[in-house]
CSV table of C-alpha atoms in Angstrom, one decimal:
chain,number,residue,atom,x,y,z
A,1135,MET,CA,-6.8,10.1,3.1
A,1136,ARG,CA,-5.3,12.3,5.0
A,1137,GLN,CA,-3.3,12.4,7.9
A,1138,ILE,CA,-2.5,15.2,10.9
A,1139,LYS,CA,0.8,13.9,12.7
A,1140,SER,CA,3.6,16.4,11.9
A,1141,ILE,CA,7.4,16.8,12.3
A,1142,VAL,CA,8.7,20.5,11.8
A,1143,ILE,CA,11.8,20.3,9.2
A,1144,ALA,CA,13.3,22.5,6.5
A,1145,GLY,CA,16.3,23.0,4.9
A,1146,LEU,CA,18.4,23.5,1.4
A,1147,LEU,CA,19.0,20.9,-1.4
A,1148,LEU,CA,22.2,19.3,-0.7
A,1149,THR,CA,24.6,16.7,-2.5
A,1150,PHE,CA,25.6,13.9,-0.4
A,1151,PRO,CA,29.2,12.6,-0.2
A,1152,ARG,CA,29.8,8.9,0.0
A,1153,PHE,CA,31.9,7.2,3.0
A,1154,VAL,CA,32.5,3.7,4.1
A,1155,GLY,CA,30.8,2.4,7.2
A,1156,ALA,CA,31.3,-0.3,9.4
A,1157,GLN,CA,30.3,-3.9,9.1
A,1158,THR,CA,27.0,-5.4,10.1
A,1159,THR,CA,26.5,-9.1,11.1
A,1160,VAL,CA,23.0,-10.2,10.1
A,1161,LYS,CA,21.7,-13.8,12.0
A,1162,ILE,CA,18.8,-15.2,10.5
A,1163,SER,CA,17.3,-18.1,12.7
A,1164,GLU,CA,14.7,-20.6,12.0
A,1165,PRO,CA,11.3,-19.8,13.3
A,1166,GLU,CA,9.7,-21.1,16.7
A,1167,ASP,CA,6.2,-20.8,15.3
A,1168,GLU,CA,5.5,-20.6,11.5
A,1169,VAL,CA,4.3,-17.1,10.4
A,1170,ILE,CA,3.2,-16.7,6.7
A,1171,ILE,CA,3.8,-13.3,5.2
A,1172,SER,CA,0.5,-12.7,3.9
A,1173,LYS,CA,0.6,-11.8,0.3
A,1174,HIS,CA,-2.1,-9.2,0.8
A,1175,ILE,CA,0.8,-7.2,2.8
A,1176,TYR,CA,1.7,-6.1,-0.9
A,1177,GLY,CA,-1.6,-4.6,-2.0
A,1178,HIS,CA,-2.5,-1.4,-3.9
A,1179,PHE,CA,-4.7,1.4,-3.8
A,1180,SER,CA,-6.8,3.3,-6.7
A,1181,GLU,CA,-9.0,6.3,-5.5
A,1182,HIS,CA,-11.1,8.3,-7.9
A,1183,LEU,CA,-8.3,11.1,-7.4
A,1184,GLY,CA,-6.7,13.3,-9.9
A,1185,ARG,CA,-5.1,11.1,-12.8
A,1186,CYS,CA,-5.3,8.0,-11.0
A,1187,ILE,CA,-8.1,6.5,-12.6
A,1188,TYR,CA,-8.8,8.8,-15.3
A,1189,ASP,CA,-6.1,9.6,-17.9
A,1190,GLY,CA,-4.1,7.0,-15.7
A,1191,LEU,CA,-5.8,3.5,-15.3
A,1192,TYR,CA,-8.6,4.3,-17.7
A,1193,VAL,CA,-8.6,5.8,-21.1
A,1194,GLY,CA,-12.0,4.6,-22.4
A,1195,GLN,CA,-12.1,2.2,-25.3
A,1196,GLU,CA,-12.0,4.6,-28.1
A,1197,SER,CA,-8.3,6.0,-27.0
A,1198,ALA,CA,-5.8,5.6,-29.4
A,1199,ILE,CA,-4.0,4.2,-26.3
A,1200,PRO,CA,-3.8,0.5,-26.4
A,1201,ASN,CA,-6.3,-0.6,-23.9
A,1202,GLN,CA,-8.6,-3.7,-22.8
A,1203,ASP,CA,-12.0,-2.4,-22.2
A,1204,GLY,CA,-11.0,0.9,-21.5
A,1205,VAL,CA,-8.1,0.2,-19.0
A,1206,ARG,CA,-4.2,0.9,-20.5
A,1207,SER,CA,-2.8,-2.4,-21.7
A,1208,ASP,CA,1.2,-1.4,-20.6
A,1209,ILE,CA,-0.6,-0.8,-17.2
A,1210,ILE,CA,-2.5,-3.6,-16.9
A,1211,ASP,CA,1.2,-5.7,-18.1
A,1212,ALA,CA,3.1,-3.8,-15.7
A,1213,LEU,CA,0.6,-4.8,-12.7
A,1214,ILE,CA,0.6,-8.2,-13.7
A,1215,ASP,CA,4.1,-8.5,-13.8
A,1216,LEU,CA,4.2,-6.9,-9.9
A,1217,LYS,CA,2.1,-9.7,-9.0
A,1218,ILE,CA,-0.5,-7.1,-7.2
A,1219,PRO,CA,-2.7,-9.3,-4.9
A,1220,ASN,CA,-5.4,-7.0,-4.2
A,1221,LEU,CA,-6.4,-3.5,-5.4
A,1222,ARG,CA,-8.9,-1.2,-3.1
A,1223,TRP,CA,-11.0,1.1,-4.8
A,1224,PRO,CA,-12.7,3.6,-5.1
A,1225,GLY,CA,-11.3,5.5,-2.2
A,1226,GLY,CA,-9.9,7.0,0.4
A,1227,CYS,CA,-12.2,9.9,1.0
A,1228,PHE,CA,-14.2,9.8,-2.3
A,1229,ALA,CA,-15.6,6.4,-1.2
A,1230,ASP,CA,-17.6,7.8,1.5
A,1231,THR,CA,-19.4,10.2,-1.3
A,1232,TYR,CA,-19.6,7.8,-4.1
A,1233,HIS,CA,-23.1,5.9,-4.6
A,1234,TRP,CA,-22.3,2.7,-6.6
A,1235,LYS,CA,-25.5,2.8,-8.6
A,1236,ASP,CA,-24.4,6.1,-10.3
A,1237,GLY,CA,-21.6,3.8,-11.7
A,1238,VAL,CA,-23.2,0.8,-13.3
A,1239,GLY,CA,-25.6,0.5,-16.5
A,1240,PRO,CA,-25.2,2.3,-19.8
A,1241,ARG,CA,-22.7,4.8,-19.5
A,1242,GLU,CA,-24.8,7.2,-21.2
A,1243,ASP,CA,-27.3,7.1,-18.7
A,1244,ARG,CA,-25.0,7.3,-15.7
A,1245,PRO,CA,-25.2,10.7,-13.8
A,1246,SER,CA,-22.3,13.0,-13.0
A,1247,MET,CA,-21.2,14.2,-9.4
A,1248,VAL,CA,-18.6,16.4,-8.3
A,1249,ASN,CA,-15.8,15.1,-6.5
A,1250,ARG,CA,-15.5,17.6,-3.5
A,1251,TRP,CA,-12.6,15.9,-2.0
A,1252,TRP,CA,-10.1,16.2,-4.8
A,1253,GLY,CA,-9.9,19.3,-7.1
A,1254,GLY,CA,-13.7,19.8,-7.4
A,1255,VAL,CA,-13.7,18.3,-10.7
A,1256,THR,CA,-16.9,16.4,-12.5
A,1257,GLU,CA,-16.8,12.8,-12.0
A,1258,ASP,CA,-19.0,11.2,-14.9
A,1259,ASN,CA,-18.8,7.6,-13.4
A,1260,SER,CA,-18.0,6.2,-16.6
A,1261,PHE,CA,-15.4,4.0,-14.9
A,1262,GLY,CA,-17.5,1.9,-12.3
A,1263,THR,CA,-18.1,-1.6,-10.2
A,1264,HIS,CA,-18.2,-3.7,-13.5
A,1265,ASP,CA,-14.9,-1.8,-15.2
A,1266,PHE,CA,-13.1,-2.4,-11.6
A,1267,LEU,CA,-14.4,-5.5,-10.8
A,1268,ASN,CA,-13.3,-6.9,-14.3
A,1269,LEU,CA,-10.2,-5.3,-14.1
A,1270,CYS,CA,-8.8,-7.1,-10.5
A,1271,GLU,CA,-10.2,-10.3,-12.4
A,1272,THR,CA,-7.6,-9.6,-15.7
A,1273,LEU,CA,-5.1,-8.9,-13.3
A,1274,GLY,CA,-5.6,-11.7,-11.0
A,1275,ALA,CA,-6.0,-9.6,-7.9
A,1276,GLU,CA,-8.6,-9.3,-5.2
A,1277,PRO,CA,-10.8,-6.7,-5.0
A,1278,TYR,CA,-11.0,-4.7,-1.9
A,1279,LEU,CA,-14.3,-2.5,-2.2
A,1280,ALA,CA,-14.3,0.5,0.2
A,1281,ALA,CA,-17.7,0.8,0.7
A,1282,ASN,CA,-20.1,4.2,1.1
A,1283,VAL,CA,-20.8,4.8,5.2
A,1284,GLY,CA,-20.4,8.4,5.3
A,1285,SER,CA,-23.2,9.5,2.8
A,1286,SER,CA,-24.8,6.1,2.4
A,1287,SER,CA,-27.2,3.9,4.0
A,1288,VAL,CA,-27.3,0.5,5.3
A,1289,GLN,CA,-29.8,-0.9,2.5
A,1290,GLU,CA,-27.6,1.1,-0.2
A,1291,PHE,CA,-24.6,-0.7,1.2
A,1292,THR,CA,-26.1,-4.0,1.7
A,1293,GLU,CA,-27.7,-3.8,-1.7
A,1294,TYR,CA,-24.2,-3.5,-3.3
A,1295,VAL,CA,-22.9,-6.6,-1.5
A,1296,GLU,CA,-25.7,-8.1,-3.2
A,1297,TYR,CA,-25.1,-6.8,-6.5
A,1298,VAL,CA,-21.9,-8.1,-6.2
A,1299,LEU,CA,-22.1,-11.1,-4.6
A,1300,HIS,CA,-25.4,-12.9,-5.1
A,1301,LYS,CA,-26.2,-15.5,-8.0
A,1302,GLY,CA,-29.6,-14.8,-9.1
A,1303,GLY,CA,-33.2,-14.4,-8.1
A,1304,SER,CA,-32.9,-11.1,-6.0
A,1305,PRO,CA,-33.4,-7.9,-7.4
A,1306,MET,CA,-29.9,-6.8,-7.3
A,1307,ALA,CA,-28.5,-10.1,-9.0
A,1308,GLU,CA,-31.0,-9.4,-11.9
A,1309,TRP,CA,-29.9,-5.8,-12.4
A,1310,ARG,CA,-26.3,-7.1,-12.5
A,1311,LYS,CA,-27.3,-9.7,-15.1
A,1312,GLU,CA,-29.2,-7.2,-17.0
A,1313,ASN,CA,-26.1,-5.1,-17.1
A,1314,GLY,CA,-24.0,-7.6,-18.7
A,1315,ARG,CA,-22.9,-9.7,-15.8
A,1316,GLU,CA,-24.1,-13.2,-15.5
A,1317,ASN,CA,-22.3,-14.8,-12.3
A,1318,PRO,CA,-21.4,-12.7,-9.4
A,1319,TRP,CA,-17.8,-12.0,-8.8
A,1320,ALA,CA,-15.3,-13.2,-6.2
A,1321,VAL,CA,-15.1,-10.1,-3.7
A,1322,LYS,CA,-14.2,-11.1,0.0
A,1323,TYR,CA,-12.5,-8.1,1.3
A,1324,TRP,CA,-15.0,-5.0,2.2
A,1325,GLY,CA,-14.0,-1.7,4.0
A,1326,VAL,CA,-17.1,-0.6,6.0
A,1327,GLY,CA,-16.0,3.3,5.3
A,1328,ASN,CA,-13.1,5.2,5.3
A,1329,GLU,CA,-11.4,7.6,7.7
A,1330,MET,CA,-14.6,7.8,9.7
A,1331,TRP,CA,-12.7,10.2,12.3
A,1332,GLY,CA,-12.1,12.4,9.5
A,1333,CYS,CA,-13.6,12.8,5.8
A,1334,GLY,CA,-15.7,9.9,6.4
A,1335,GLY,CA,-18.0,11.7,9.2
A,1336,ASN,CA,-15.7,13.4,11.6
A,1337,MET,CA,-17.1,10.8,14.0
A,1338,THR,CA,-16.3,9.7,17.4
A,1339,ALA,CA,-14.6,6.1,18.2
A,1340,GLU,CA,-17.5,5.4,20.1
A,1341,HIS,CA,-20.2,6.6,17.5
A,1342,TYR,CA,-18.3,4.9,14.9
A,1343,ALA,CA,-18.1,1.5,16.6
A,1344,ASN,CA,-22.1,1.3,16.9
A,1345,VAL,CA,-22.4,2.5,13.3
A,1346,TYR,CA,-19.9,-0.4,12.2
A,1347,ARG,CA,-22.0,-3.0,14.2
A,1348,GLN,CA,-25.3,-1.7,12.3
A,1349,TYR,CA,-23.9,-2.1,8.8
A,1350,ALA,CA,-21.7,-5.3,9.6
A,1351,THR,CA,-25.0,-7.2,10.5
A,1352,PHE,CA,-26.6,-6.8,7.6
A,1353,MET,CA,-23.5,-7.8,5.2
A,1354,THR,CA,-23.4,-11.5,4.2
A,1355,ASP,CA,-21.9,-13.2,1.0
A,1356,TRP,CA,-25.3,-15.2,0.2
A,1357,THR,CA,-23.8,-18.4,0.9
A,1358,ASN,CA,-23.5,-20.5,3.9
A,1359,SER,CA,-19.6,-19.7,4.2
A,1360,ASP,CA,-19.5,-16.4,5.6
A,1361,GLY,CA,-16.8,-15.7,3.6
A,1362,LEU,CA,-16.4,-11.9,3.7
A,1363,PHE,CA,-13.7,-10.0,5.3
A,1364,ARG,CA,-15.1,-7.4,7.0
A,1365,ILE,CA,-12.6,-4.3,7.6
A,1366,ALA,CA,-13.3,-1.5,10.3
A,1367,SER,CA,-12.1,2.0,9.3
A,1368,GLY,CA,-9.0,2.3,11.7
A,1369,ALA,CA,-6.9,4.5,13.3
A,1370,ASN,CA,-5.3,7.3,12.1
A,1371,VAL,CA,-1.5,7.4,12.9
A,1372,ASP,CA,-0.8,6.9,16.9
A,1373,ASP,CA,-4.9,7.0,17.6
A,1374,TYR,CA,-4.5,4.3,20.1
A,1375,HIS,CA,-8.0,5.2,21.7
A,1376,TRP,CA,-9.9,4.9,18.4
A,1377,THR,CA,-8.4,0.9,18.1
A,1378,GLU,CA,-9.1,0.3,21.7
A,1379,VAL,CA,-12.5,1.2,21.1
A,1380,LEU,CA,-13.2,-0.8,18.3
A,1381,MET,CA,-11.7,-3.6,19.7
A,1382,ARG,CA,-13.4,-3.3,22.7
A,1383,ASP,CA,-16.9,-2.7,21.5
A,1384,ILE,CA,-17.3,-4.5,18.3
A,1385,PRO,CA,-18.3,-8.3,18.7
A,1386,LYS,CA,-15.4,-11.0,17.0
A,1387,SER,CA,-18.0,-12.4,15.0
A,1388,LEU,CA,-19.0,-9.1,13.1
A,1389,ILE,CA,-15.2,-8.1,12.3
A,1390,GLU,CA,-12.2,-9.3,10.3
A,1391,GLY,CA,-9.6,-6.6,10.2
A,1392,VAL,CA,-9.0,-3.1,11.5
A,1393,ALA,CA,-7.1,-0.5,9.7
A,1394,LEU,CA,-4.6,2.0,10.1
A,1395,HIS,CA,-3.3,4.9,8.1
A,1396,SER,CA,0.0,6.4,8.2
A,1397,TYR,CA,1.7,8.3,5.8
A,1398,SER,CA,5.8,9.5,5.5
A,1399,PHE,CA,6.2,13.1,4.8
A,1400,VAL,CA,8.6,15.8,5.8
A,1401,GLU,CA,6.2,18.3,7.9
A,1402,TRP,CA,2.3,17.9,7.5
A,1403,ASN,CA,1.6,21.8,6.6
A,1404,GLU,CA,5.1,22.1,4.8
A,1405,LYS,CA,5.5,18.9,2.9
A,1406,GLY,CA,8.4,20.1,0.8
A,1407,SER,CA,9.3,19.0,-3.0
A,1408,SER,CA,9.1,15.4,-4.2
A,1409,VAL,CA,12.3,16.1,-6.2
A,1410,ASP,CA,14.4,19.3,-4.8
A,1411,TYR,CA,14.9,18.1,-1.2
A,1412,SER,CA,17.5,18.5,1.6
A,1413,GLU,CA,19.3,15.9,3.4
A,1414,GLU,CA,17.4,17.5,6.4
A,1415,GLN,CA,14.0,16.8,4.6
A,1416,TYR,CA,14.9,13.2,3.7
A,1417,PHE,CA,16.1,12.5,7.2
A,1418,SER,CA,12.7,13.8,8.7
A,1419,THR,CA,10.7,11.6,5.9
A,1420,MET,CA,12.5,8.6,6.8
A,1421,LYS,CA,11.9,9.3,10.9
A,1422,THR,CA,8.2,9.3,9.9
A,1423,ALA,CA,8.4,6.5,7.8
A,1424,LEU,CA,10.3,4.2,10.3
A,1425,MET,CA,7.6,5.4,12.8
A,1426,MET,CA,5.7,2.4,11.1
A,1427,ASP,CA,7.2,0.1,13.5
A,1428,GLU,CA,6.3,1.7,16.7
A,1429,LEU,CA,2.5,2.3,15.5
A,1430,ILE,CA,2.3,-1.5,14.5
A,1431,VAL,CA,3.8,-2.5,18.0
A,1432,ASN,CA,1.4,-0.5,20.0
A,1433,HIS,CA,-1.8,-0.9,17.9
A,1434,THR,CA,-0.7,-5.0,18.2
A,1435,ALA,CA,-0.6,-4.7,21.9
A,1436,ILE,CA,-4.0,-3.3,22.1
A,1437,MET,CA,-5.8,-5.7,19.9
A,1438,ASP,CA,-3.6,-8.6,21.5
A,1439,LYS,CA,-5.5,-7.6,24.5
A,1440,TYR,CA,-8.8,-7.9,23.2
A,1441,ASP,CA,-7.9,-10.7,20.6
A,1442,PRO,CA,-5.4,-13.2,22.1
A,1443,GLU,CA,-6.0,-15.7,19.7
A,1444,ASN,CA,-4.9,-13.5,16.6
A,1445,LYS,CA,-8.1,-13.7,14.6
A,1446,ILE,CA,-8.5,-10.1,13.6
A,1447,ALA,CA,-6.1,-8.4,11.3
A,1448,LEU,CA,-4.4,-5.2,11.2
A,1449,VAL,CA,-5.0,-3.8,7.7
A,1450,VAL,CA,-2.5,-0.7,7.0
A,1451,ASP,CA,-4.6,0.2,4.0
A,1452,GLU,CA,-3.0,3.5,3.4
A,1453,TRP,CA,0.7,4.1,3.6
A,1454,GLY,CA,3.3,6.0,1.5
A,1455,GLY,CA,5.3,9.3,0.9
A,1456,TRP,CA,3.4,12.5,0.6
A,1457,TYR,CA,4.8,15.7,-0.5
A,1458,GLU,CA,4.0,18.8,-2.4
A,1459,VAL,CA,2.4,18.1,-5.9
A,1460,MET,CA,4.5,19.1,-8.7
A,1461,GLU,CA,4.8,22.4,-10.0
A,1462,GLY,CA,2.4,23.5,-12.5
A,1463,THR,CA,-0.2,20.6,-11.7
A,1464,ASN,CA,-3.5,20.9,-9.8
A,1465,PRO,CA,-3.1,21.1,-6.3
A,1466,GLY,CA,-6.2,18.3,-5.7
A,1467,PHE,CA,-4.7,15.8,-7.7
A,1468,LEU,CA,-1.5,14.8,-5.5
A,1469,TYR,CA,0.7,14.4,-8.3
A,1470,GLN,CA,4.3,13.6,-7.0
A,1471,GLN,CA,7.6,12.6,-8.3
A,1472,ASN,CA,9.1,9.3,-7.2
A,1473,THR,CA,12.9,9.4,-6.6
A,1474,MET,CA,15.1,7.1,-4.9
A,1475,ARG,CA,13.6,8.6,-1.1
A,1476,ASP,CA,10.3,6.6,-2.2
A,1477,ALA,CA,12.6,3.6,-2.8
A,1478,MET,CA,13.9,3.8,1.1
A,1479,ILE,CA,10.3,4.5,2.3
A,1480,ALA,CA,9.2,1.4,0.4
A,1481,GLY,CA,11.6,-1.0,1.1
A,1482,THR,CA,11.8,-0.4,4.8
A,1483,THR,CA,7.9,0.0,5.2
A,1484,LEU,CA,7.6,-3.4,3.6
A,1485,ASN,CA,10.2,-5.0,6.0
A,1486,ILE,CA,8.5,-3.4,8.8
A,1487,PHE,CA,5.2,-5.3,7.7
A,1488,ASN,CA,7.0,-8.9,7.2
A,1489,ASN,CA,8.8,-8.8,10.5
A,1490,HIS,CA,4.9,-8.1,11.6
A,1491,ALA,CA,3.1,-10.3,9.4
A,1492,ASP,CA,1.8,-12.4,12.3
A,1493,ARG,CA,-0.9,-9.6,13.0
A,1494,VAL,CA,-0.5,-7.2,9.8
A,1495,LYS,CA,-2.6,-9.5,7.2
A,1496,MET,CA,-2.8,-6.8,4.4
A,1497,ALA,CA,-1.4,-3.1,3.4
A,1498,ASN,CA,-2.2,-1.2,0.5
A,1499,LEU,CA,0.3,1.4,-1.2
A,1500,ALA,CA,-0.9,5.0,-1.8
A,1501,GLN,CA,-1.6,4.8,-5.0
A,1502,THR,CA,-1.5,2.8,-8.3
A,1503,VAL,CA,-1.0,5.6,-10.6
A,1504,ASN,CA,-0.4,8.9,-10.7
A,1505,VAL,CA,-1.1,10.0,-7.4
A,1506,LEU,CA,1.3,10.2,-4.4
A,1507,GLN,CA,3.8,7.1,-3.9
A,1508,ALA,CA,2.9,5.7,-7.3
A,1509,VAL,CA,4.2,2.7,-8.8
A,1510,VAL,CA,3.4,4.0,-12.4
A,1511,LEU,CA,3.4,7.4,-13.8
A,1512,THR,CA,1.7,8.4,-17.3
A,1513,GLU,CA,1.9,11.4,-19.7
A,1514,GLY,CA,-0.1,10.9,-22.5
A,1515,GLU,CA,0.9,7.6,-24.4
A,1516,LYS,CA,4.0,7.4,-22.1
A,1517,MET,CA,4.4,5.3,-19.1
A,1518,LEU,CA,7.0,5.0,-16.6
A,1519,LEU,CA,7.8,2.6,-13.8
A,1520,THR,CA,9.2,4.3,-10.6
A,1521,PRO,CA,11.5,3.0,-8.1
A,1522,THR,CA,8.8,2.1,-6.0
A,1523,TYR,CA,7.7,-0.4,-8.7
A,1524,HIS,CA,11.1,-1.7,-8.7
A,1525,VAL,CA,11.2,-2.3,-5.0
A,1526,MET,CA,7.8,-3.8,-4.8
A,1527,LYS,CA,8.9,-6.2,-7.7
A,1528,MET,CA,12.2,-7.2,-6.0
A,1529,TYR,CA,10.1,-7.8,-3.0
A,1530,ASN,CA,7.3,-10.2,-4.2
A,1531,VAL,CA,9.5,-13.0,-3.8
A,1532,HIS,CA,8.4,-12.7,0.1
A,1533,GLN,CA,4.4,-13.2,-0.9
A,1534,ASP,CA,3.2,-16.2,1.1
A,1535,ALA,CA,6.4,-17.1,2.4
A,1536,THR,CA,7.4,-18.5,5.9
A,1537,LEU,CA,8.9,-15.4,7.9
A,1538,LEU,CA,12.4,-15.8,9.2
A,1539,PRO,CA,13.3,-14.1,12.3
A,1540,VAL,CA,16.3,-11.6,11.6
A,1541,SER,CA,18.4,-10.1,14.2
A,1542,PHE,CA,21.6,-7.7,13.8
A,1543,ASP,CA,23.1,-4.5,15.6
A,1544,GLY,CA,23.3,-2.2,12.9
A,1545,PRO,CA,25.1,1.1,12.4
A,1546,THR,CA,22.8,4.5,12.7
A,1547,TYR,CA,22.3,6.9,10.0
A,1548,GLU,CA,23.5,10.4,12.0
A,1549,PHE,CA,22.3,13.9,11.2
A,1550,GLU,CA,22.7,16.7,13.1
A,1551,GLY,CA,22.5,15.0,16.7
A,1552,GLU,CA,20.0,12.9,15.7
A,1553,SER,CA,20.0,9.1,14.5
A,1554,LEU,CA,18.1,6.5,13.0
A,1555,PRO,CA,18.9,2.9,12.3
A,1556,ALA,CA,20.7,2.6,9.0
A,1557,ILE,CA,19.9,-0.9,7.9
A,1558,SER,CA,16.5,-2.6,7.6
A,1559,ALA,CA,16.1,-6.1,6.9
A,1560,SER,CA,13.3,-8.9,6.5
A,1561,ALA,CA,13.8,-12.7,5.4
A,1562,SER,CA,11.6,-15.6,4.4
A,1563,LYS,CA,11.7,-19.3,3.0
A,1564,ASN,CA,9.5,-20.3,-0.1
A,1565,LYS,CA,7.7,-23.5,-0.4
A,1566,GLU,CA,10.4,-24.6,-2.7
A,1567,GLY,CA,13.2,-24.1,0.0
A,1568,GLU,CA,14.7,-20.7,-1.3
A,1569,VAL,CA,15.9,-18.0,1.3
A,1570,HIS,CA,15.0,-14.7,0.4
A,1571,VAL,CA,16.5,-12.0,2.6
A,1572,SER,CA,15.7,-7.9,1.9
A,1573,LEU,CA,18.2,-5.3,3.1
A,1574,VAL,CA,18.1,-1.4,3.2
A,1575,ASN,CA,20.6,1.1,3.8
A,1576,ILE,CA,18.6,4.4,4.1
A,1577,ASP,CA,22.4,6.3,5.1
A,1578,ALA,CA,22.7,9.3,2.6
A,1579,HIS,CA,26.6,9.1,2.5
A,1580,LYS,CA,27.8,5.7,4.3
A,1581,SER,CA,27.8,2.2,2.2
A,1582,HIS,CA,27.6,-0.3,4.9
A,1583,THR,CA,29.1,-4.0,4.7
A,1584,VAL,CA,26.7,-6.7,5.9
A,1585,SER,CA,27.8,-10.5,7.1
A,1586,LEU,CA,25.5,-12.8,6.4
A,1587,SER,CA,25.8,-16.2,7.4
A,1588,VAL,CA,24.1,-19.0,4.8
A,1589,GLU,CA,25.6,-22.0,6.0
A,1590,GLN,CA,22.9,-23.2,8.2
A,1591,PHE,CA,20.7,-23.1,5.3
A,1592,GLY,CA,23.0,-25.5,3.2
A,1593,ALA,CA,23.2,-22.6,0.4
A,1594,LYS,CA,25.8,-23.1,-2.3
A,1595,ASN,CA,24.8,-20.1,-4.0
A,1596,LEU,CA,23.9,-16.5,-3.2
A,1597,THR,CA,22.6,-13.8,-6.2
A,1598,GLY,CA,20.9,-10.8,-5.6
A,1599,THR,CA,19.1,-7.9,-7.1
A,1600,ILE,CA,19.9,-4.5,-6.2
A,1601,LEU,CA,18.5,-0.8,-6.6
A,1602,SER,CA,20.9,2.1,-6.2
A,1603,SER,CA,21.5,5.5,-8.0
A,1604,LYS,CA,24.2,8.5,-7.9
A,1605,ASP,CA,22.2,11.0,-6.4
A,1606,LEU,CA,19.0,10.3,-3.7
A,1607,GLN,CA,17.2,12.5,-5.8
A,1608,ASP,CA,17.2,10.6,-8.7
A,1609,HIS,CA,14.0,9.5,-10.4
A,1610,ASN,CA,12.7,8.3,-13.7
A,1611,SER,CA,11.3,11.1,-15.9
A,1612,PHE,CA,9.5,10.6,-19.1
A,1613,GLU,CA,12.5,11.9,-21.0
A,1614,ALA,CA,14.8,9.3,-19.3
A,1615,PRO,CA,12.3,6.6,-17.8
A,1616,GLU,CA,15.3,4.1,-17.3
A,1617,THR,CA,17.4,6.3,-15.2
A,1618,ILE,CA,17.2,4.1,-12.5
A,1619,GLN,CA,16.7,0.1,-13.0
A,1620,PRO,CA,17.5,-2.9,-10.8
A,1621,LYS,CA,20.4,-4.9,-11.6
A,1622,GLU,CA,21.4,-8.1,-10.9
A,1623,LEU,CA,24.4,-9.6,-8.7
A,1624,LYS,CA,25.1,-12.9,-10.4
A,1625,SER,CA,27.2,-14.2,-7.9
A,1626,ILE,CA,28.3,-13.4,-4.6
A,1627,LYS,CA,31.5,-15.1,-2.9
A,1628,ILE,CA,30.7,-17.2,0.1
A,1629,LYS,CA,33.6,-18.0,2.4
A,1630,LYS,CA,33.1,-20.7,5.0
A,1631,GLY,CA,29.5,-20.1,5.1
A,1632,VAL,CA,29.8,-16.5,5.2
A,1633,ALA,CA,28.7,-14.0,2.8
A,1634,GLU,CA,30.0,-10.3,2.9
A,1635,ILE,CA,27.6,-7.8,0.8
A,1636,GLU,CA,28.5,-4.1,0.4
A,1637,LEU,CA,25.2,-2.1,0.5
A,1638,PRO,CA,25.9,1.5,-0.9
A,1639,PRO,CA,24.1,4.6,0.2
A,1640,PHE,CA,20.2,4.6,-0.1
A,1641,SER,CA,20.1,1.2,-1.8
A,1642,VAL,CA,17.8,-1.8,-1.3
A,1643,LEU,CA,18.9,-5.4,-2.1
A,1644,VAL,CA,17.3,-8.6,-2.2
A,1645,LEU,CA,19.3,-11.7,-2.2
A,1646,LYS,CA,18.2,-15.2,-2.6
A,1647,ALA,CA,20.6,-18.3,-1.2
A,1648,GLU,CA,19.6,-21.6,-2.4
């Protein structure tokens, strides 16, 4: 996982005075064609990177910290409450150096390796395939295995599929049983390598397309259903040539998804602090975050050309904010804090994914614990939930709901002669007929009033949950873990079928009409 796009920005830490902006009328329509917002858009990513796995998710069965088979119980509870639909593992860049056989069998017999990508630490392989897949079962989340192509072989790759999915009678299935797992796991999603344009092997698109065809040809779920969902390593940001080649050169019978990676940052080579940032740095970060809409539109246009029936999914399996590591921490561990800026990234990005749910079928926030835009941070026995966690929990009402088109002429967020859309929105209707609307105001200074017509849905009651704070740099710390918490809006007045809601600066609001 890395990124090479950049926007130059600099500045000093500022405080942001608040003002009242103009009113925005948001219109929600009944869809002409039903589009379901896949729950898998709300997926997560856990790489063997820094303290994501070890000293994060996994503390070992002998730890004094309460755990289930070595995984922290408090994190398990938090992720279940978040309703995470899938979890990607073991990388990232780590995936293409990971040899799965080193992570199965008795722990005392597992060989060690050096994690060359992330800090040069020694990996003892104590958390392996059984641990991960059993964790996914506990969470009720579907596993997404990013398998090694860069330093592996077709045989090693397909033996991995056999080990995980074959019922019995094969060498790999029998080995799995010897290692304590009688029945196969239900693993549908498989990544065929990661960032093959970079840490996965520095390949050209043309070369990788041929490599992918070779690996995918030998993949099977060992039943007659061909139920595997094979995801090709996709483009870095706006490398549209990469998507063009994959869509053109890979037979549609061999592929179910194409990946895309894009991070939000200040400037790639000078990412700035995750806490002590200026408005200029905030504005630049939001500019890269909102680029996600343009990227999806352009990559989708290429996919539409080769796949007009929309059978191949766009999978944004790495996204989130990326800053400098917290002072005093290992630079290879990518540990950063999580402020209201990250809540803005999460809210706007998820709205973008929702609104493009016809092509975007899966996405994975980077990363789950202690790395980049994490939803959980740990320090010894302490654990806290970040603003990003709260946004994703607020938004899980959209999972597997029907997308409702949203239109509005919104205000802009102005900074030093540049402007960005201040308001972001998406809406859905669930199977129970409830309508949910998610709204974000990224403006660092102005609150904006939103006028929302709910009459067409026959709504008699409107409630909401809001995430806001006094200062943009506010965050939850281990000393004050509940500084930023969602607050319930018990009742919102509706006059003649129209509700007026004030969105404070840098806030996220999810409404329910029923």
